Coordinates of C-alpha atoms in Angstrom, one line a residue:
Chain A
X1 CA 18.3 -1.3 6.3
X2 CA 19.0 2.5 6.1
X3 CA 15.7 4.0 8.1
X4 CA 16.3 7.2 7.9
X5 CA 16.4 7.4 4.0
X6 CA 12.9 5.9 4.0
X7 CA 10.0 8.7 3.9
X8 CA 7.3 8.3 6.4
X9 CA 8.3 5.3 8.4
X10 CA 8.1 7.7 11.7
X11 CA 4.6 8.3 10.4
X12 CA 2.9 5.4 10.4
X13 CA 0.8 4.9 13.7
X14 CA 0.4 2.5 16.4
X15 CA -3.2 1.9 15.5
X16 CA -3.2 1.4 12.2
X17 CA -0.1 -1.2 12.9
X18 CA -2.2 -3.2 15.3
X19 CA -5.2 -2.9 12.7
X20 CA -3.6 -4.4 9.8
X21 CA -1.4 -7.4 11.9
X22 CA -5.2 -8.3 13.1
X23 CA -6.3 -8.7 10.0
X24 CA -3.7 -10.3 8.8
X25 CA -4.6 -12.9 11.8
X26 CA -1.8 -11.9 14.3
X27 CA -3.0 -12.2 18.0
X28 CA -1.9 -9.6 20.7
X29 CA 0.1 -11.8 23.4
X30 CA -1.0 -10.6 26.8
X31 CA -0.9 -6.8 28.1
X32 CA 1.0 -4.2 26.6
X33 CA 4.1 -4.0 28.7
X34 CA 5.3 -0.3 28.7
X35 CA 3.7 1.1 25.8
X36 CA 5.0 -2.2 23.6
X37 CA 2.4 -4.6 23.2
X38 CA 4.0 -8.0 21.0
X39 CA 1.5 -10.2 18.6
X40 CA 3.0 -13.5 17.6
X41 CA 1.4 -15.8 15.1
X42 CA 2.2 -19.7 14.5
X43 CA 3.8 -20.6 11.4
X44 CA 4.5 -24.4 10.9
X45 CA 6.0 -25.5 13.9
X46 CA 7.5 -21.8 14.9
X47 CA 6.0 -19.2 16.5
X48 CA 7.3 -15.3 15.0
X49 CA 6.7 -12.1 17.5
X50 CA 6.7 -8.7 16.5
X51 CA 6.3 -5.4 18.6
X52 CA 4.4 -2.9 18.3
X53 CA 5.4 0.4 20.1
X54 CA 2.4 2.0 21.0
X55 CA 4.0 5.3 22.0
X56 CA 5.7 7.3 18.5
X57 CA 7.7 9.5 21.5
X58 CA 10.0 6.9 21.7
X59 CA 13.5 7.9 20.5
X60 CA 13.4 4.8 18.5
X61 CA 9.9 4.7 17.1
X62 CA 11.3 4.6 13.5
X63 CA 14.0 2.4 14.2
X64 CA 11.7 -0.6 15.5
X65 CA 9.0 0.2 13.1
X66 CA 11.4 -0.4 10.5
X67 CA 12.0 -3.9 12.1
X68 CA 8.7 -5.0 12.2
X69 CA 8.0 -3.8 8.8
X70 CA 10.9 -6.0 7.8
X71 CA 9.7 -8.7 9.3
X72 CA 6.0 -8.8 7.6
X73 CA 8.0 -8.3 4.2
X74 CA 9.3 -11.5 5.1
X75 CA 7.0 -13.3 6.4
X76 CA 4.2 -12.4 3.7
X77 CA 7.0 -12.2 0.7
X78 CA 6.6 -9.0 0.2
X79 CA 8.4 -5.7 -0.5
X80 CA 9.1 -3.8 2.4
X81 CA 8.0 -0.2 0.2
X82 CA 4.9 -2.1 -0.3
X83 CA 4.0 -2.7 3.4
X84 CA 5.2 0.4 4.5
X85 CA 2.2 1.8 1.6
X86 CA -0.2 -0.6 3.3
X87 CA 0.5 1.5 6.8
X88 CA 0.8 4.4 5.6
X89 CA -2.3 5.1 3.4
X90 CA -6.0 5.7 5.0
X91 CA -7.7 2.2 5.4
X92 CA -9.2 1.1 2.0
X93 CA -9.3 -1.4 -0.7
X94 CA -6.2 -0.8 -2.9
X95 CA -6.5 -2.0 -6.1
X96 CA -3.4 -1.7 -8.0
X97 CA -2.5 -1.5 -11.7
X98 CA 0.6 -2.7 -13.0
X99 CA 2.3 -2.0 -16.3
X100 CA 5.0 -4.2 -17.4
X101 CA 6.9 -3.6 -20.8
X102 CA 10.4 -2.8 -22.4
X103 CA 9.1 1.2 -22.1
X104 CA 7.9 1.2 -18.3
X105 CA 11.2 -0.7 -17.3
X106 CA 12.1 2.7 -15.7
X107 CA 9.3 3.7 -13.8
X108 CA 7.5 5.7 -16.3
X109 CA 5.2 5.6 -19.1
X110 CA 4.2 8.0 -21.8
X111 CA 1.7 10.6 -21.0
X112 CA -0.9 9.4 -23.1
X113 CA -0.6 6.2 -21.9
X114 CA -1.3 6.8 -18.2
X115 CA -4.0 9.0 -19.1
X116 CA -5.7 6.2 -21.3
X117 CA -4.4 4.0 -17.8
X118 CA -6.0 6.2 -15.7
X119 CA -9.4 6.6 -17.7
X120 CA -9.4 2.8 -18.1
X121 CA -9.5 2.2 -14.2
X122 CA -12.0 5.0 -13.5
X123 CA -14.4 3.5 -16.2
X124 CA -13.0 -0.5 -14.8
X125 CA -14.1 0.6 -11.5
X126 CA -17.3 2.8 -12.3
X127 CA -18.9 -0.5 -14.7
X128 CA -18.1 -2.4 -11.6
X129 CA -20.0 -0.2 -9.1
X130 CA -23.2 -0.1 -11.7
X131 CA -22.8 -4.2 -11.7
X132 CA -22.6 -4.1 -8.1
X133 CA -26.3 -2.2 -7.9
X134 CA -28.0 -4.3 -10.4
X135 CA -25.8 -6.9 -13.3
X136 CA -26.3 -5.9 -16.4
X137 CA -24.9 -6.7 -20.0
X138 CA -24.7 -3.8 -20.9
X139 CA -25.2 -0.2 -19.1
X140 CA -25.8 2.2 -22.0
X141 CA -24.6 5.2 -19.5
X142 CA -22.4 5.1 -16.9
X143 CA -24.3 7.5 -14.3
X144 CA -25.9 5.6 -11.1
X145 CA -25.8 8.6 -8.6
X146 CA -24.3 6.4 -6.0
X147 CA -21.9 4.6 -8.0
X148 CA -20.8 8.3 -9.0
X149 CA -20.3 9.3 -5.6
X150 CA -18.6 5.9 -4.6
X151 CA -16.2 7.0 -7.7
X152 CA -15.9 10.5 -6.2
X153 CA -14.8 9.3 -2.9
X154 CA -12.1 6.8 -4.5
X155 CA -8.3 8.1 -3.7
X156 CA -5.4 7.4 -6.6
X157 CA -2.7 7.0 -4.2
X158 CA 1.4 7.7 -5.2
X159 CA 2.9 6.0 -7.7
X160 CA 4.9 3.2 -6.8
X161 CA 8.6 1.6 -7.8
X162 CA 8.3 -1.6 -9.9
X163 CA 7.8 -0.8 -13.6
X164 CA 4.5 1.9 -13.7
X165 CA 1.8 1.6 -11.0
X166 CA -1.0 3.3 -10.4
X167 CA -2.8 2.2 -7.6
X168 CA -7.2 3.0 -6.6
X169 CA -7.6 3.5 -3.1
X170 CA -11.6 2.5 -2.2
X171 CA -13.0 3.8 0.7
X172 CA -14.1 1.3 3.4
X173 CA -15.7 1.8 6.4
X174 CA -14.7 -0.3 9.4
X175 CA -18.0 -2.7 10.6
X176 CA -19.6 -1.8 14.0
X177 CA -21.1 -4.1 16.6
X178 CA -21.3 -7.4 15.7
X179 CA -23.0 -9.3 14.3
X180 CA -21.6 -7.6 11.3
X181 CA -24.6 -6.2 8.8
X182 CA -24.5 -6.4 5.2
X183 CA -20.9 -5.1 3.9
X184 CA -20.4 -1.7 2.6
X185 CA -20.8 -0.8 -1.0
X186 CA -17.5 0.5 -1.3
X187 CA -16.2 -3.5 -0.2
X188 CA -18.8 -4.7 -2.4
X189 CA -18.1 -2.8 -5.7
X190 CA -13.8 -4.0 -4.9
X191 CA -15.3 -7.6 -4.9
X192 CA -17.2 -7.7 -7.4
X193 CA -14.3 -5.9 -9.8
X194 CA -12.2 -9.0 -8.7
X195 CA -14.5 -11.1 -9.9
X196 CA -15.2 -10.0 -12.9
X197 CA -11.0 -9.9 -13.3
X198 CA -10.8 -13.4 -12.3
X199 CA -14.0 -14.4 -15.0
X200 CA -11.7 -12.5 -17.6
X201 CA -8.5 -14.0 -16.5
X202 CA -10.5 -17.8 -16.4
X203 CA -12.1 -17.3 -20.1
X204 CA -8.3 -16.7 -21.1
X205 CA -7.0 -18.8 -19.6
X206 CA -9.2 -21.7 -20.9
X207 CA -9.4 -19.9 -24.3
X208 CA -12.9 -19.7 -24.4
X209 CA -13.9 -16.1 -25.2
X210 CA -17.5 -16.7 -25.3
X211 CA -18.0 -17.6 -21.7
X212 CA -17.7 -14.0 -21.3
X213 CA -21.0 -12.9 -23.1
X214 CA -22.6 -15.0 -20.1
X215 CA -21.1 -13.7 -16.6
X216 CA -23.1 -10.4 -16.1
X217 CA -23.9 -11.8 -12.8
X218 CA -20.3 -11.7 -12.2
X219 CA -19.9 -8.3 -13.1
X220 CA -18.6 -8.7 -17.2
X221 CA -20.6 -5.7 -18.9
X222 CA -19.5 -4.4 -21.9
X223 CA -18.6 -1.7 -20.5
X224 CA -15.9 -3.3 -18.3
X225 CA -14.5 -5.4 -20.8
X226 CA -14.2 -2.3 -22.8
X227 CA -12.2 -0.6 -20.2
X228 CA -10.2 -3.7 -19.7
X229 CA -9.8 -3.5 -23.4
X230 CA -8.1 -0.2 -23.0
X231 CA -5.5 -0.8 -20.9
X232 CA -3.8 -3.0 -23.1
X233 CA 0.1 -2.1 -22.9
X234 CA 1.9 -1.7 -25.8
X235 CA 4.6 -3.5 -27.2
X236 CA 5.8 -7.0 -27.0
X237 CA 6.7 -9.1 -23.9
X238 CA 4.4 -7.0 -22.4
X239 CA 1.7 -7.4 -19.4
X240 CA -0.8 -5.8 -17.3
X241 CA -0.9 -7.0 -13.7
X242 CA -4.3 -5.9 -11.2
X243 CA -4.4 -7.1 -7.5
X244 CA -6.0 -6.0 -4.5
X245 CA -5.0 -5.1 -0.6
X246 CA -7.9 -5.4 0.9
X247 CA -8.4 -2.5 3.8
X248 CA -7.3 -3.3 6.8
X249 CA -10.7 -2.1 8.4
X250 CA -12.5 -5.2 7.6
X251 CA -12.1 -8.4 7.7
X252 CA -10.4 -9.6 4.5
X253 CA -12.4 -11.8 2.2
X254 CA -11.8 -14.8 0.4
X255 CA -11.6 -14.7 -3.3
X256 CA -10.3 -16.9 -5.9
X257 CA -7.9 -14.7 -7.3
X258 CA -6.7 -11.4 -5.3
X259 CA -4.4 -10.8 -8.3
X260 CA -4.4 -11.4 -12.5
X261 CA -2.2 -11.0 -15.9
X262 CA -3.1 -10.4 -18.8
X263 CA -0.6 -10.8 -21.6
X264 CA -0.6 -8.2 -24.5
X265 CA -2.1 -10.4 -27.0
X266 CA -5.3 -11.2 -24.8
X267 CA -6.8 -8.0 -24.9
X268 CA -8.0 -7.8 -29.0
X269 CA -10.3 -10.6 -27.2
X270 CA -11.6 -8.4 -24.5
X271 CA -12.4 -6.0 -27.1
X272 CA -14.4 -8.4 -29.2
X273 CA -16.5 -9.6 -26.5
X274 CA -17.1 -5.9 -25.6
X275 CA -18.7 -4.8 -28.7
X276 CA -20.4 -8.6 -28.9
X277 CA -22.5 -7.6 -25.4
X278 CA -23.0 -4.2 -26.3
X279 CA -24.9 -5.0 -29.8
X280 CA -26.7 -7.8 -28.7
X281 CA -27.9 -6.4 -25.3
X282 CA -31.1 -4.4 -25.1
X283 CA -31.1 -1.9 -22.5
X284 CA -34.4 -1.9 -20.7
X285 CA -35.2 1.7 -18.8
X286 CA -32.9 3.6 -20.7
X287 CA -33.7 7.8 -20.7
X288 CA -32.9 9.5 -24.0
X289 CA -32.4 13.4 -23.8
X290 CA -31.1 15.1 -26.9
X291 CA -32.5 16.5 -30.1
X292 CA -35.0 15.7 -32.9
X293 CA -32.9 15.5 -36.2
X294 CA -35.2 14.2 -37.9
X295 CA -39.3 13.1 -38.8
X296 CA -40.8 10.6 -40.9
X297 CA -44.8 9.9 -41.1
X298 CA -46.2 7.8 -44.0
X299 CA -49.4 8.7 -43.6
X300 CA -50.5 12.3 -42.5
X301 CA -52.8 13.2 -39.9
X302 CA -52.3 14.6 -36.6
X303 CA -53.5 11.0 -35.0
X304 CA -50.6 9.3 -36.8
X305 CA -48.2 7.7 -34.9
X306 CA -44.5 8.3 -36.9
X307 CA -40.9 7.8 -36.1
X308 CA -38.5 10.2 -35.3
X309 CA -34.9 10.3 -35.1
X310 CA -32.8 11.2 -31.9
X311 CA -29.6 12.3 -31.6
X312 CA -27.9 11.7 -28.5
X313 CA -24.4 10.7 -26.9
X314 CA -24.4 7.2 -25.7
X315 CA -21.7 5.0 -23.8
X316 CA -19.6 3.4 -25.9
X317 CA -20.8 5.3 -29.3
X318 CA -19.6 8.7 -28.7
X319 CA -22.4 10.6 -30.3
X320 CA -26.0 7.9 -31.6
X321 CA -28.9 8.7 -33.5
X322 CA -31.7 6.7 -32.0
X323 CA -35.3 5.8 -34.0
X324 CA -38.1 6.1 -32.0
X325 CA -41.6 5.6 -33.3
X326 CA -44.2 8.0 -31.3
X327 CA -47.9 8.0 -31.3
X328 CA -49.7 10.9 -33.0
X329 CA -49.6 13.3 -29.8
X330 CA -45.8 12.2 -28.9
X331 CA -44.9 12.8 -32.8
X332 CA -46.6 16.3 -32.5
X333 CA -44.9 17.6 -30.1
X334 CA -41.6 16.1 -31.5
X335 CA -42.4 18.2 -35.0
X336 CA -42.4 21.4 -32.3
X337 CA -39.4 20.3 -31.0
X338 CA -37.8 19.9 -34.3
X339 CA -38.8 23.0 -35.3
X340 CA -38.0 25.4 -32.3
X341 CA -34.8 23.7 -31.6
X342 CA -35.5 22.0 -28.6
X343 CA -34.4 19.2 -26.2
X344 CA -36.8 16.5 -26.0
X345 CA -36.8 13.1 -23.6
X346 CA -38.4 10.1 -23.9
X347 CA -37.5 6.3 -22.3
X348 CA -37.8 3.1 -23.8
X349 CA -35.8 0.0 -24.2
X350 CA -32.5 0.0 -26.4
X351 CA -31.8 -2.1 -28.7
X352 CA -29.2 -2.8 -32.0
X353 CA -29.7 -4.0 -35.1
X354 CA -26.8 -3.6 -37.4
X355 CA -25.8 -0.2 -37.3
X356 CA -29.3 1.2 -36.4
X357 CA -30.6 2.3 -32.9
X358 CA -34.0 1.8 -32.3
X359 CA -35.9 2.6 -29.2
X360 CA -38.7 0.1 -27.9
X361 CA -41.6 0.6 -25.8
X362 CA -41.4 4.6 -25.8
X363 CA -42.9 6.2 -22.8
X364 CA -43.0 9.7 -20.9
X365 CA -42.0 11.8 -24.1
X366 CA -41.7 15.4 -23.4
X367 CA -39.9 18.7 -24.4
X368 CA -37.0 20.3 -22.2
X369 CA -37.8 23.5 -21.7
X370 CA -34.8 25.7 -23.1
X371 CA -31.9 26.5 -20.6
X372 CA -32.1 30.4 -19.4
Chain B
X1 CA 40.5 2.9 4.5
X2 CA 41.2 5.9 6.9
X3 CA 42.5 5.6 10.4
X4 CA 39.0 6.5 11.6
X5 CA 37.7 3.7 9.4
X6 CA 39.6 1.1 10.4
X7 CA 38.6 2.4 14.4
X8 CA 35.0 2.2 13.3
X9 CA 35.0 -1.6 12.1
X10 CA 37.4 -2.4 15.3
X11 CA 34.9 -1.6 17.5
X12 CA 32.2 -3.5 15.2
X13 CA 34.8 -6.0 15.3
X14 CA 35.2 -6.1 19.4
X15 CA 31.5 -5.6 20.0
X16 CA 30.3 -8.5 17.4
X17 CA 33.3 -10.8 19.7
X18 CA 32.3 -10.1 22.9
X19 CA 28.5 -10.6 22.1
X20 CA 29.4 -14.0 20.2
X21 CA 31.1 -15.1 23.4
X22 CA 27.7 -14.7 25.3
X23 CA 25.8 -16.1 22.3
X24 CA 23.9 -13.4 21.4
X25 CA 23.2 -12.1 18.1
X26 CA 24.3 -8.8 16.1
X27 CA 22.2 -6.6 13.8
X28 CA 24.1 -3.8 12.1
X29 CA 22.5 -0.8 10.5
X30 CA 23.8 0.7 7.7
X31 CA 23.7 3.9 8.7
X32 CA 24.1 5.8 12.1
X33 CA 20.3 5.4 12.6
X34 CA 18.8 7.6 15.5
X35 CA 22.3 7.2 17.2
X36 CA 22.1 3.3 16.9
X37 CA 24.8 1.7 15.4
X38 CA 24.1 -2.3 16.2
X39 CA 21.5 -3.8 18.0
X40 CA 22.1 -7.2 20.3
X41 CA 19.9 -9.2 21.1
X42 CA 18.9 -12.6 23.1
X43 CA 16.3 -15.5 21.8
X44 CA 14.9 -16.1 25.6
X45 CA 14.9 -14.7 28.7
X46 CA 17.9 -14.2 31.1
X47 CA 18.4 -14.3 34.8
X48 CA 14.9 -15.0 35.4
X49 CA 13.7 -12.6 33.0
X50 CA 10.2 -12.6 31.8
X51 CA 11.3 -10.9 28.8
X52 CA 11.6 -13.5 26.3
X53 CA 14.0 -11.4 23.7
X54 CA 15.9 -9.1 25.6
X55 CA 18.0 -6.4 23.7
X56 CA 20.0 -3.1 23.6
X57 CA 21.1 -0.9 20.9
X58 CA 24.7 0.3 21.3
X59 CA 26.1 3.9 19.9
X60 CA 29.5 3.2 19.0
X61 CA 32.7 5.0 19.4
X62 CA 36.1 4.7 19.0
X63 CA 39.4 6.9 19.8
X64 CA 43.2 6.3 20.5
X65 CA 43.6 9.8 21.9
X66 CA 45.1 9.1 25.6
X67 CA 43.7 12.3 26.8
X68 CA 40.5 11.3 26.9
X69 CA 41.9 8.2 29.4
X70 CA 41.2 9.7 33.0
X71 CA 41.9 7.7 36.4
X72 CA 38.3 6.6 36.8
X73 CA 36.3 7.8 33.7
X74 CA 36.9 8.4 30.2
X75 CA 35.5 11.6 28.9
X76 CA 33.4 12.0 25.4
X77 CA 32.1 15.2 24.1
X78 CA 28.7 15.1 22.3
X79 CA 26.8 18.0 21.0
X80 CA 23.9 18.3 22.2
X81 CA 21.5 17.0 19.3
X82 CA 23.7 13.9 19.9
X83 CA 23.4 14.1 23.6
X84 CA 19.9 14.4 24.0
X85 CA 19.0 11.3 21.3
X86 CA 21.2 9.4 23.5
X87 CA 19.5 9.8 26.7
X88 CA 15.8 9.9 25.1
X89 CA 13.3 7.3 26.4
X90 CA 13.4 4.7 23.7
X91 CA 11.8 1.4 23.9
X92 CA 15.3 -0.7 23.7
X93 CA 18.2 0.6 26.3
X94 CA 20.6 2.7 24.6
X95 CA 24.3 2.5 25.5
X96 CA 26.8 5.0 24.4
X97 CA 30.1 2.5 24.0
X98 CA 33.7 3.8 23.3
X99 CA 36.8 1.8 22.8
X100 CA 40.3 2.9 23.6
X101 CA 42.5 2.4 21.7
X102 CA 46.1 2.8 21.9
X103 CA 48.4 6.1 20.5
X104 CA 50.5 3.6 18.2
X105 CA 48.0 1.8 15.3
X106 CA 50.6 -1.0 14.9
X107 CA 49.4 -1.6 18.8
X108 CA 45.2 -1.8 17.9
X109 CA 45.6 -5.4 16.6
X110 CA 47.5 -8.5 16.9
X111 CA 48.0 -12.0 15.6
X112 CA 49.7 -15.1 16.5
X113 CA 48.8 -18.7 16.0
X114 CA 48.0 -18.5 19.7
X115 CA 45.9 -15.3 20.0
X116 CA 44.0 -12.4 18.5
X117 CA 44.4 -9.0 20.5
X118 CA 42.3 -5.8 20.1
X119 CA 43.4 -3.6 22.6
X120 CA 42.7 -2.6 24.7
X121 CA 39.1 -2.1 26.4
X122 CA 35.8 -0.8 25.6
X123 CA 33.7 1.2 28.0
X124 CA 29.8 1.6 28.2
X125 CA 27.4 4.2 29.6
X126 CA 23.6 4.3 29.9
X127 CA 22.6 8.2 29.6
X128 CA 18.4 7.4 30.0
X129 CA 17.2 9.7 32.1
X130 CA 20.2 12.1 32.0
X131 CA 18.9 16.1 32.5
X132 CA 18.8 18.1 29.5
X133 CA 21.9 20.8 28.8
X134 CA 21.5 23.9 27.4
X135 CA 25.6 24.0 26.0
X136 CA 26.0 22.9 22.4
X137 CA 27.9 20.0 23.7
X138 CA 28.6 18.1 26.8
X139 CA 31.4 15.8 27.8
X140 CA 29.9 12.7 29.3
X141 CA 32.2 10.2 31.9
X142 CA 31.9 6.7 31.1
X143 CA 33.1 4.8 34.4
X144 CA 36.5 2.8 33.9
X145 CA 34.3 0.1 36.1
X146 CA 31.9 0.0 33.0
X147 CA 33.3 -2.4 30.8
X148 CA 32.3 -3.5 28.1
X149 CA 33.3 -7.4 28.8
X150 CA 31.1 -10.4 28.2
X151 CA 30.5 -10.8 32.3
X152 CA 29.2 -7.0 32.2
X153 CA 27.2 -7.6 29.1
X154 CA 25.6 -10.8 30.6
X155 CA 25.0 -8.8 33.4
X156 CA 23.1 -5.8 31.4
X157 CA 21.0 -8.4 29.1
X158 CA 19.8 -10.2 32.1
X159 CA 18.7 -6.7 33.9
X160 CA 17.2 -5.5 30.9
X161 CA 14.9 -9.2 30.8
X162 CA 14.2 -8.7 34.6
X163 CA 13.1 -5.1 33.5
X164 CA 15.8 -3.4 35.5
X165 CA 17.3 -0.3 35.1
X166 CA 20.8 -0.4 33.8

């Protein structure tokens, strides 16, 4: 083991060392003994120590933090880069995302493909922060204000060796006191994109598509089968692996899966059940801001309701045109709208027939006054 | 392999023999790491030692130039980045270890049916605690009593389980 050629090993501190052999269930044996403390931890009929050296002055801080790293790679079979990353980063949930084909062999990927990565795990995480608030089908925008700052706090930590990785560092706050209060929304949102991963990975594996159209609960929207949808690697033999390190902060939770695969062919499915939610899911509460493009009223009369056309952007669409039927006053001031060019905003509940948008239950219309 | 090679994997060579004989274990690193060259360790405790895993990491050196033999030292120049990483507090003792060799290579090593000889002796110093120097280099005296022998190595791995100085 060459220490010296390994960046950062003489950074990693003494406190976040004991922090993550505690959560991994290691037990401090007895006082610290001049600045080394050991913690040993019963495996089958053994018993393995490590040490911890609690002081980074010592000459050979590096050299025995090396050891010890070498030792957890053993014992929890896995690579030592990987541990050291554990130690090194700020304490979080660390969701990686790995891409295995002929073309990431070396380590790196086309541009456009880590973009469309990159976008793909914002927009994975960011459906699983609005399921985490309230499950839905369906979200027909993507803009929760706390699930946006949740996203905004989120690190993308270095790239790591082993075909291409990209990795989602979540904030999580340690507990305090005990008994421990509800967990964190950060911890929450990581959970509840796991199990949404491991619904995926269970409706493949038992080749059942459908039983996606049914786990909103879970955290399956649309909208995160759609981003699963787009990380789809290309070319054959190829794979897209996700796991989680949970942050050493907190306790670590049980799941059913910490990690999934998804072969290459699976994801045409994850596309399919996508579009399947998004058309047949109403969206109940939904605001609509944009412009009036067009009016239709079969019978005049300024007390006659009418329908009007909105255009809008909507998630998943790009750019929508939306019917809305108005009463006489709402249609009104939709004509003046239409006519001077500006904004309106009305809400309602969403729903798709075919290819047309129609907007139930219409409430709170209004003009936007124009932008100075 | 050059001459200083073949010095550097004879003292690997005497060290790894001398520990066996005492039944502890070698680690080697791969590079001079933090001037720590192998590390030897114990699986219990020693001479009533609560220290269950006692160990010392040993700088290794090697030379057959006589002039460096002196009647009851043998001197070794370090600079002083060297020096100073040598006596630094460090959580393991560290021992600066030199073995003699003879002028004549065809003398460093040899076989019979009956025997293996390295020769000839290997010499140890603990410089913890040693005052800082403002020279680029220093030459250090390792006692001629400090041998590097499986008796004297018992002896240091038992102190350093006690949690004695060496």
């Amino acid at each position: 083991m060459n220490v010296s050629l390994v960046p950062g090993i003489d950074a990693v501190r003494p406190s976040d060392v004991q922090q993550y052999l505690r959560q991994k269930g290691w037990l401090p044996r007895g006082e610290p003994r001049e600045e080394v403390v050991e913690y040993i931890q019963a495996v089958d009929d053994t018993t393995v120590k490590v040490r911890v050296l609690l002081d980074p002055a010592f000459s050979d801080y590096a050299l025995r933090t090396a050891e010890l790293i070498d030792v957890l790679a053993r014992f929890e079979r896995r690579a030592f880069l990987e541990i050291l990353d554990d130690l090194l980063i700020p304490p979080g949930d660390r969701i990686r995302f790995r891409i295995f084909s002929e073309s990431t062999r070396s380590g790196t990927i086309a541009l456009d493909d880590s973009i469309r990565l990159r976008q793909a795990a914002r927009q994975l995480f960011l459906s699983s922060a609005h399921s985490t608030l309230k499950p839905q089908r369906h979200f027909a925008r993507l803009a929760q204000a706390s699930a946006l700052e949740l996203l905004r706090d989120c690190r993308e930590t270095q790239t790591e060796r082993g075909s291409y990785v990209t990795s989602l560092l979540v904030p999580v706050t340690p507990p305090v006191g005990s008994p421990e209060l509800e967990e964190p929304y950060a911890r929450r949102v990581t959970r509840t994109l796991m199990g949404a991963l491991a619904e995926a990975f269970r409706s493949v594996e038992v080749g059942e598509p459908a039983t996606l159209l049914d786990r909103a609960q879970s955290g399956v929207s649309s909208n995160f089968l759609t981003a699963l949808a787009d990380m789809r690697p290309s070319g054959e033999r190829s794979f897209v692996e996700i796991d989680v390190s949970w942050s050493r902060a907190r306790p670590e939770p049980v799941l059913a899966r910490s990690r999934v695969k998804f072969e290459q062919g699976v994801f045409g499915m994850f596309t399919e059940a996508a579009r399947a939610l998004r058309e047949t899911s109403p969206v109940p509460g939904l605001e609509v801001e944009g412009f009036v493009v067009r009016l239709e009223r079969p019978e005049k009369g300024v007390e006659q309701p009418g329908e009007v056309i909105i255009a809008t952007p909507l998630e998943g669409y790009g750019s929508a045109k939306i019917h809305v039927r108005l009463s006489g006053a709402a249609y009104a001031a939709a004509t003046n709208a239409h006519r001077d060019g500006l904004q309106v905003r009305v809400f309602g509940t969403l729903t798709k027939m075919g290819r047309r948008f129609e907007l139930r239950d219409p409430s709170g219309f209004e003009l936007l006054a124009e932008a100075s | 392999m050059t001459p200083e090679q073949k010095k550097e994997e004879l003292s690997r060579a005497y060290v790894h023999a001398v520990a066996a004989r005492c039944g502890f274990a070698v680690g080697s690193w791969s590079q001079d790491q933090g001037c720590v060259d192998v590390s030897i360790g114990a699986s219990s405790a020693l001479g009533g030692g609560t220290l269950e895993d006692p160990r010392l990491d040993l700088q290794l050196k090697c030379t057959s130039d006589g002039r460096t033999l002196h009647e009851d030292h043998i001197a070794w120049q370090l600079t002083r980045p060297h020096y100073d990483k040598l006596r630094a507090r460090s959580s393991i003792p560290k021992l600066l270890v030199v073995l003699v060799l003879p002028g004549l290579e065809a003398q460093w090593l040899d076989h019979s049916a009956e025997a293996l000889v390295i020769r000839r002796c290997a010499y140890w110093l603990s410089m913890a605690g040693l005052p800082p120097i403002t020279s680029d280099s220093k030459v250090v005296h390792l006692p001629r009593t400090n041998v590097f022998s499986p008796e004297q190595l018992m002896s240091m791995m038992e102190r350093v389980s006690r949690g004695e100085p060496l």
